[in-house]
């Protein structure tokens, strides 16, 4: 064999492994890619619509301001309904069928967006508003579907779970960048680089942008129908009995409503943490998207359409780096999910508070504007290397498999109420006040994360399921595994019941590494640690 043939033989396995690795997160992440490509595109394409129909968007002739804002409101409404409705569904019908359902709705919505038309600007915008809700419904279901499937796939393969889920979610960054790149490309090719703009050229541009997005949506649906396998973790949800504690108890049958009641009774604090943390993030994130144009106008007064898109692309590129820094550090034990989320929120709080306090000085001269731009772009990095990654990951890990879809859907849906609040509130206040309001949202996000969200880095999902089975059989005190250890509990779970006299769960101190006795016996051998804890290891705090 010739040396060049040997080189080719050695290179082929590397290429195959590299392709398989990319496919392991790129194909499952197509839903997040399409979500960003279509949903986030509204902020990018609205300037094109405004230039195409200036009387409708700018002068509000035949189109009130509230009517135009319906483009965002209908989108958020569709997302919320999809997250809750399809979140319930994927826990009943499975991850595979749920994935096919969400992709089907997204394909229908994408086609309708591409061909949206009417006899007047008002009628076109009305169709766009309706279709945005349809596409949003499909994308809303993609959140619990993608997160649950990615977490469970990592559990099956024993891969780094946080990295696996975040790489799927990071496809969102590719969707944002490709959307902006496509718009810039077609505007340049069609000669729409400076005003005045041809309405026909603008119409062709945004329709081509939506039309190209149909390719990954169609492939995603095809792949899910013919190649996607059901999650083995979800399929293995029916153990006949719980055997821990030396007793066998049958698993009682519960209705969907009964399971939800049990979830709310025992996990309300976690739902509060993942939901309010997500709402605080979406208030900042969607609020940031909302006044991004105003920010660019501060940096470059009188910016044309191309300049606005170029600055958006720069900001998205910085955020892109944050997505992947988060993916490759989220499983490190000294970083983890909870610490990453708190850290990201605190950075955003600090940076936006500085922007608000020094707003006048930072915008007073070209030299100071550079510092203003730096602070703003740094917040984009810390947002991705922080709550944008962790809100998605934590909502898929803090709950048992049987209720993972609905819990993730509820958390994501409440998050979108934060986005809705940003749309309503930030449009009515000054540019300087926008920085204060979003800083406060970040501060609230950090606080609820510290109080109600546990650090689940390193905890097997199987342990959460074992604890859930004990809750279902009415014997939570029999579970003494890792999911009840102090290091895997939130501050509220560890200290709240003792302080406020409420019953919630059993707390077990982590036993020494060389202890081979039952957890309670090992903990009894740690009198100093037990004395320092607000709860003794054997204390039963029943839910």
XYZ file of C-alpha atoms in Angstrom:
543
model
C 0.000 0.000 0.000
C 1.335 3.405 -0.951
C 2.013 6.007 1.789
C -0.726 8.295 0.479
C -3.197 5.385 0.653
C -2.148 4.710 4.239
C -2.756 8.358 5.039
C -6.205 8.202 3.495
C -7.020 5.033 5.461
C -5.925 6.743 8.681
C -7.869 9.886 7.888
C -11.147 8.160 7.063
C -11.976 7.005 10.636
C -11.286 10.519 11.915
C -13.675 11.987 9.339
C -16.318 9.364 10.143
C -16.043 9.939 13.892
C -16.107 13.699 13.394
C -19.198 13.454 11.205
C -20.942 11.201 13.713
C -20.089 13.594 16.541
C -21.479 16.616 14.689
C -24.571 14.632 13.747
C -25.100 13.619 17.386
C -25.991 17.209 18.310
C -26.690 18.973 14.999
C -29.573 16.708 13.918
C -31.337 16.633 17.333
C -30.726 20.400 17.516
C -32.466 21.206 14.222
C -35.600 22.170 16.137
C -33.662 24.787 18.105
C -31.965 25.919 14.881
C -35.326 26.454 13.163
C -36.755 28.123 16.278
C -34.025 30.754 16.183
C -34.078 31.057 12.375
C -37.813 31.780 12.288
C -38.795 33.137 15.710
C -35.844 35.482 16.241
C -36.059 36.563 12.607
C -39.004 38.842 13.409
C -36.649 41.388 14.960
C -34.415 41.187 11.881
C -37.127 41.214 9.222
C -39.351 43.920 10.758
C -37.081 46.687 9.389
C -37.583 45.130 5.927
C -41.352 45.119 6.388
C -41.199 48.705 7.639
C -39.266 49.716 4.517
C -41.661 47.749 2.283
C -44.834 49.132 3.926
C -43.762 52.420 5.573
C -47.299 53.765 5.875
C -48.401 50.698 7.814
C -45.342 50.274 10.081
C -44.089 53.851 10.513
C -47.090 56.115 9.950
C -49.655 53.560 11.205
C -52.078 54.252 8.367
C -54.515 51.347 8.458
C -52.246 49.553 10.974
C -52.286 50.657 14.582
C -49.181 50.313 16.734
C -50.920 47.630 18.810
C -51.713 45.734 15.610
C -48.045 45.757 14.549
C -46.993 44.619 18.020
C -49.246 41.624 17.470
C -46.395 40.077 15.465
C -44.520 39.530 18.738
C -47.556 38.911 20.933
C -49.012 36.158 18.716
C -45.604 34.511 18.530
C -45.240 34.462 22.317
C -48.838 33.242 22.749
C -48.185 30.354 20.355
C -44.982 29.476 22.192
C -46.693 29.427 25.598
C -49.593 27.237 24.428
C -47.248 24.870 22.592
C -44.876 24.529 25.539
C -47.650 23.543 27.938
C -49.869 21.486 25.605
C -47.077 19.581 23.869
C -45.109 19.358 27.123
C -48.027 17.340 28.552
C -48.247 15.303 25.352
C -44.617 14.146 25.167
C -44.903 12.633 28.653
C -47.904 10.604 27.439
C -47.179 9.670 23.811
C -43.378 9.601 23.997
C -40.461 11.662 22.745
C -40.504 10.288 19.185
C -44.166 10.967 18.408
C -43.941 14.335 20.149
C -40.928 15.235 18.002
C -42.789 14.315 14.800
C -45.789 16.390 15.887
C -43.739 19.522 16.600
C -41.804 19.218 13.326
C -45.053 18.801 11.358
C -46.566 21.964 12.828
C -43.325 23.878 12.197
C -43.287 22.793 8.539
C -46.871 23.958 8.022
C -46.104 27.267 9.751
C -42.904 27.777 7.735
C -44.722 27.230 4.429
C -47.465 29.679 5.388
C -44.898 32.313 6.451
C -43.181 32.022 3.064
C -46.369 32.482 1.040
C -48.084 35.069 3.284
C -49.984 37.493 1.080
C -53.000 39.795 1.001
C -54.757 42.591 -0.800
C -53.222 45.256 1.464
C -50.354 45.646 3.939
C -52.905 45.233 6.762
C -54.102 41.878 5.423
C -50.524 40.610 4.895
C -49.541 41.551 8.437
C -52.726 39.926 9.754
C -51.784 36.662 8.042
C -48.242 36.939 9.388
C -49.627 37.424 12.907
C -51.791 34.291 12.640
C -49.041 32.202 11.078
C -46.478 33.338 13.683
C -48.794 31.847 16.327
C -48.988 28.543 14.422
C -45.222 28.275 14.019
C -44.760 29.389 17.637
C -47.043 26.545 18.790
C -44.808 23.995 17.073
C -41.604 25.562 18.363
C -43.068 25.746 21.866
C -43.404 21.970 21.876
C -39.838 21.622 20.636
C -38.476 22.960 23.943
C -39.665 20.108 26.217
C -39.192 17.541 23.425
C -35.587 18.474 22.603
C -34.515 18.970 26.217
C -36.063 15.718 27.476
C -34.737 13.662 24.570
C -31.211 15.092 24.851
C -31.016 14.524 28.632
C -32.263 10.965 28.310
C -29.969 10.186 25.385
C -27.000 11.335 27.463
C -28.199 9.137 30.317
C -28.373 6.137 27.948
C -24.890 6.669 26.504
C -23.320 7.899 29.774
C -22.117 10.999 27.926
C -21.616 14.350 29.629
C -25.247 15.275 30.079
C -24.932 19.040 30.384
C -22.668 19.279 27.347
C -24.969 17.014 25.310
C -28.071 19.083 26.068
C -26.283 22.401 25.583
C -24.801 21.392 22.211
C -28.348 20.646 21.045
C -29.523 23.997 22.380
C -26.523 25.806 20.855
C -27.960 25.125 17.405
C -30.041 28.173 18.272
C -26.912 30.291 17.778
C -26.419 28.852 14.273
C -30.018 29.708 13.424
C -29.594 33.343 14.462
C -26.343 33.802 12.551
C -27.557 32.043 9.403
C -30.766 34.070 9.384
C -28.848 37.345 9.496
C -26.320 36.112 6.936
C -29.067 35.085 4.499
C -30.777 38.471 4.801
C -27.498 40.342 4.268
C -26.579 38.117 1.314
C -29.841 38.606 -0.554
C -29.960 42.338 0.161
C -26.451 42.644 -1.293
C -27.141 40.403 -4.301
C -30.394 42.197 -5.110
C -28.781 45.617 -4.709
C -30.845 46.750 -1.706
C -27.887 48.137 0.240
C -29.050 51.767 0.528
C -32.401 53.546 0.490
C -34.653 53.963 -1.350
C -35.549 50.272 -1.326
C -37.688 48.521 -3.917
C -40.764 46.934 -2.274
C -40.499 44.009 -4.689
C -36.839 43.419 -3.766
C -37.619 43.497 -0.055
C -40.518 41.074 -0.537
C -38.310 38.649 -2.464
C -35.609 38.895 0.230
C -37.709 37.930 3.252
C -39.659 35.274 1.323
C -36.410 33.664 0.166
C -35.161 33.782 3.752
C -38.256 31.955 5.019
C -38.230 29.580 2.037
C -34.641 28.460 2.647
C -35.572 27.718 6.254
C -38.005 25.082 4.998
C -35.090 22.844 3.970
C -33.898 22.012 7.525
C -37.508 21.830 8.770
C -38.430 19.302 6.061
C -35.280 17.242 6.698
C -35.957 17.296 10.438
C -39.461 15.891 9.893
C -38.158 13.245 7.454
C -35.428 12.129 9.879
C -37.804 11.907 12.818
C -40.336 9.829 10.895
C -37.894 7.301 9.462
C -34.822 7.246 11.738
C -35.620 8.586 15.217
C -35.863 5.934 17.931
C -37.895 6.266 21.085
C -36.039 7.203 24.283
C -35.242 3.983 26.167
C -35.274 5.972 29.428
C -38.862 7.064 28.741
C -39.856 3.527 27.643
C -38.526 2.094 30.920
C -40.916 4.095 33.096
C -42.942 1.175 34.374
C -41.026 -0.731 37.041
C -43.489 -3.057 38.810
C -42.354 -2.157 42.275
C -40.024 -0.153 44.491
C -37.549 -2.400 46.311
C -35.486 0.071 48.349
C -35.752 0.005 52.103
C -36.301 -3.754 52.134
C -40.000 -3.483 51.257
C -41.787 -4.014 47.995
C -44.570 -1.623 47.082
C -46.567 -1.673 43.893
C -46.559 1.430 41.740
C -50.038 2.978 41.960
C -51.786 4.056 38.807
C -52.272 7.815 38.658
C -54.120 9.960 36.162
C -52.299 12.733 34.369
C -53.896 15.227 36.748
C -52.903 13.114 39.739
C -49.273 13.069 38.596
C -49.366 16.833 38.129
C -50.726 17.261 41.662
C -47.921 15.078 43.007
C -45.373 17.100 41.048
C -46.719 20.400 42.362
C -46.837 19.081 45.920
C -43.239 17.877 46.048
C -41.490 19.985 43.400
C -43.295 23.339 43.590
C -40.123 25.070 44.786
C -38.074 23.702 41.886
C -40.803 24.748 39.444
C -40.732 28.189 41.028
C -36.970 28.345 40.546
C -36.807 27.078 36.959
C -39.877 29.117 35.916
C -39.027 32.455 37.531
C -35.373 32.101 36.561
C -36.435 31.540 32.940
C -38.901 34.480 33.126
C -36.157 36.768 34.442
C -33.868 35.638 31.624
C -36.507 36.092 28.917
C -37.346 39.561 30.239
C -33.695 40.492 29.778
C -33.183 38.550 26.540
C -36.316 39.575 24.671
C -36.107 43.071 26.111
C -32.550 43.231 24.809
C -33.755 42.101 21.375
C -36.553 44.674 21.552
C -34.329 47.709 22.051
C -31.331 46.420 20.085
C -32.220 48.805 17.249
C -32.240 51.774 19.655
C -28.830 50.718 20.930
C -27.415 50.596 17.398
C -28.922 54.004 16.656
C -27.012 55.336 19.662
C -23.753 53.916 18.262
C -24.510 54.862 14.655
C -27.198 57.559 14.405
C -29.265 57.269 11.212
C -28.125 53.692 10.507
C -29.533 52.203 7.311
C -31.015 48.708 6.993
C -27.720 47.027 6.142
C -25.885 48.632 9.089
C -28.571 47.515 11.534
C -28.270 43.916 10.355
C -24.451 44.028 10.446
C -24.435 45.192 14.083
C -26.977 42.499 14.948
C -24.687 39.933 13.306
C -21.711 41.163 15.356
C -23.700 40.900 18.588
C -24.929 37.416 17.648
C -21.369 36.295 16.864
C -20.212 37.303 20.345
C -23.184 35.462 21.837
C -22.256 32.442 19.681
C -18.964 32.089 21.566
C -20.855 32.085 24.858
C -23.026 29.141 23.777
C -19.995 26.893 23.250
C -18.029 28.066 26.277
C -21.106 27.071 28.283
C -21.314 23.667 26.577
C -17.730 22.722 27.422
C -17.705 23.978 31.013
C -21.207 23.165 32.286
C -20.234 19.647 33.453
C -17.151 20.796 35.370
C -17.881 20.180 39.078
C -16.457 23.546 40.140
C -18.753 25.351 37.689
C -21.917 23.313 37.132
C -25.369 24.492 36.152
C -26.491 26.414 39.222
C -23.255 28.343 39.683
C -23.114 29.152 35.957
C -26.646 30.553 36.049
C -26.052 32.680 39.153
C -22.741 33.925 37.779
C -24.287 34.871 34.425
C -27.173 36.718 36.039
C -24.826 38.664 38.334
C -22.598 39.698 35.408
C -25.627 40.911 33.450
C -26.936 42.745 36.511
C -23.590 44.497 37.031
C -22.994 45.401 33.375
C -26.485 46.803 32.778
C -26.478 48.650 36.088
C -23.232 50.362 35.027
C -24.779 51.212 31.645
C -27.766 52.759 33.386
C -25.819 54.711 36.015
C -23.240 56.033 33.533
C -25.629 56.307 30.561
C -25.174 60.027 29.984
C -21.398 59.888 30.168
C -21.098 56.709 28.089
C -23.170 58.201 25.257
C -21.614 61.666 25.332
C -18.662 61.095 22.982
C -17.420 58.620 20.345
C -14.629 57.471 22.679
C -17.049 56.682 25.495
C -19.391 54.928 23.072
C -16.706 52.295 22.576
C -16.885 51.479 26.274
C -20.673 51.454 26.055
C -20.487 49.005 23.158
C -18.019 46.805 25.066
C -20.277 46.591 28.122
C -23.292 45.797 25.967
C -21.551 43.032 24.025
C -20.045 41.548 27.182
C -23.576 41.143 28.521
C -24.430 39.093 25.414
C -21.508 36.761 26.112
C -22.410 36.280 29.782
C -26.047 35.792 28.889
C -25.185 32.750 26.761
C -22.428 31.582 29.115
C -25.055 31.648 31.815
C -28.850 31.645 32.023
C -29.644 31.105 28.338
C -27.848 27.749 28.536
C -28.750 26.742 32.067
C -32.469 27.588 32.085
C -32.899 25.094 29.233
C -30.672 22.440 30.831
C -31.881 22.699 34.432
C -35.546 22.428 33.493
C -34.722 19.062 31.886
C -32.772 17.688 34.860
C -34.549 18.792 38.032
C -37.604 16.595 37.481
C -38.377 12.865 37.109
C -38.589 11.338 33.637
C -42.328 10.720 33.958
C -42.957 14.477 34.376
C -39.933 15.946 32.598
C -41.797 17.150 29.523
C -44.584 18.946 31.357
C -42.223 20.454 33.955
C -39.914 21.747 31.225
C -42.920 23.035 29.271
C -44.326 24.896 32.282
C -40.929 26.432 33.060
C -40.415 27.550 29.459
C -43.990 28.888 29.211
C -43.635 31.008 32.353
C -40.376 32.237 30.856
C -42.278 33.536 27.840
C -44.486 35.596 30.160
C -41.248 37.368 31.031
C -40.763 38.045 27.321
C -44.331 39.336 27.083
C -43.740 41.638 30.053
C -40.618 43.004 28.362
C -42.620 43.774 25.209
C -45.226 45.656 27.230
C -43.026 47.464 29.773
C -39.849 48.390 27.910
C -41.638 50.087 25.043
C -43.041 52.685 27.452
C -39.883 53.831 29.231
C -36.731 55.751 28.327
C -33.623 54.091 26.895
C -31.758 54.673 30.144
C -34.552 53.135 32.229
C -34.471 50.028 30.030
C -31.034 49.217 31.441
C -32.290 49.589 35.021
C -35.341 47.392 34.479
C -33.406 44.607 32.794
C -30.705 44.797 35.485
C -33.377 44.279 38.143
C -34.710 41.262 36.215
C -31.217 39.742 36.209
C -30.901 40.345 39.957
C -34.216 38.568 40.578
C -33.004 35.686 38.401
C -29.866 35.289 40.516
C -31.889 35.350 43.740
C -34.472 32.707 42.760
C -31.692 30.497 41.384
C -29.815 30.586 44.689
C -32.961 29.868 46.704
C -34.891 27.278 44.727
C -32.688 25.522 42.168
C -30.486 22.573 43.189
C -27.059 21.777 41.775
C -27.670 18.575 39.820
C -24.276 18.351 38.087
C -23.096 14.761 38.508
C -26.455 13.394 39.660
C -27.846 10.520 37.560
C -31.371 11.066 36.281
C -32.130 7.536 37.471
C -31.794 8.681 41.080
C -34.427 11.358 40.574
C -36.708 8.686 39.119
C -36.122 6.412 42.139
C -37.082 9.214 44.494
C -40.184 9.903 42.388
C -41.236 6.231 42.626
C -41.081 6.455 46.406
C -43.220 9.588 46.286
C -45.724 7.731 44.088
C -45.944 4.806 46.507
C -46.357 7.130 49.495
C -43.039 6.178 51.107
C -40.632 9.100 50.510
C -38.817 8.281 53.746
C -37.532 5.004 52.300
C -35.364 6.723 49.704
C -31.846 7.505 50.957
C -29.966 7.742 47.667
C -27.888 10.573 46.182
C -30.935 12.663 45.152
C -31.621 13.242 48.868
C -28.053 14.263 49.692
C -27.473 17.815 50.836
C -25.184 18.681 47.905
C -27.946 17.897 45.369
C -30.633 19.982 47.083
C -31.546 23.630 46.747
C -31.184 26.008 49.668
C -34.940 25.847 50.196
C -35.004 22.039 50.197
C -32.102 21.884 52.638
C -33.080 24.634 55.070
C -36.593 25.898 54.292
C -38.635 23.090 55.885
C -36.605 23.284 59.100
C -36.859 27.068 59.296
C -40.546 27.338 58.424
C -41.833 24.130 59.952
C -42.962 22.625 56.640
C -42.591 19.033 55.541
C -40.997 18.412 52.170
C -38.536 15.528 51.789
C -35.810 13.515 53.405
C -32.305 14.940 53.646
C -29.273 12.653 53.739
C -25.757 13.859 54.432
C -23.194 12.601 51.931
C -21.413 9.579 53.485
C -17.619 9.146 53.410
C -16.233 7.653 50.195
C -14.953 4.539 52.052
C -18.213 3.806 53.847
C -19.945 0.642 52.599
C -22.821 0.617 55.088
C -26.376 1.894 54.427
C -26.494 5.715 54.171
C -28.093 6.211 57.577
C -25.365 4.148 59.269
C -22.614 5.981 57.448
C -24.103 9.337 58.354
C -24.289 8.291 61.991
C -20.516 7.895 61.852
C -20.195 11.618 61.073
C -21.236 13.346 64.312
C -19.461 16.623 63.517
C -21.137 16.962 60.137
C -24.515 15.927 61.520
C -24.195 18.525 64.264
C -23.409 21.238 61.751
C -26.418 20.347 59.602
C -29.841 21.865 60.244
C -31.269 18.338 59.870
C -29.979 15.077 61.256
C -29.248 12.408 58.651
C -32.004 10.111 59.865
C -34.595 12.871 60.086
C -37.643 12.080 57.964
C -39.196 15.148 56.449
C -42.182 13.649 54.686
C -43.904 15.436 51.816
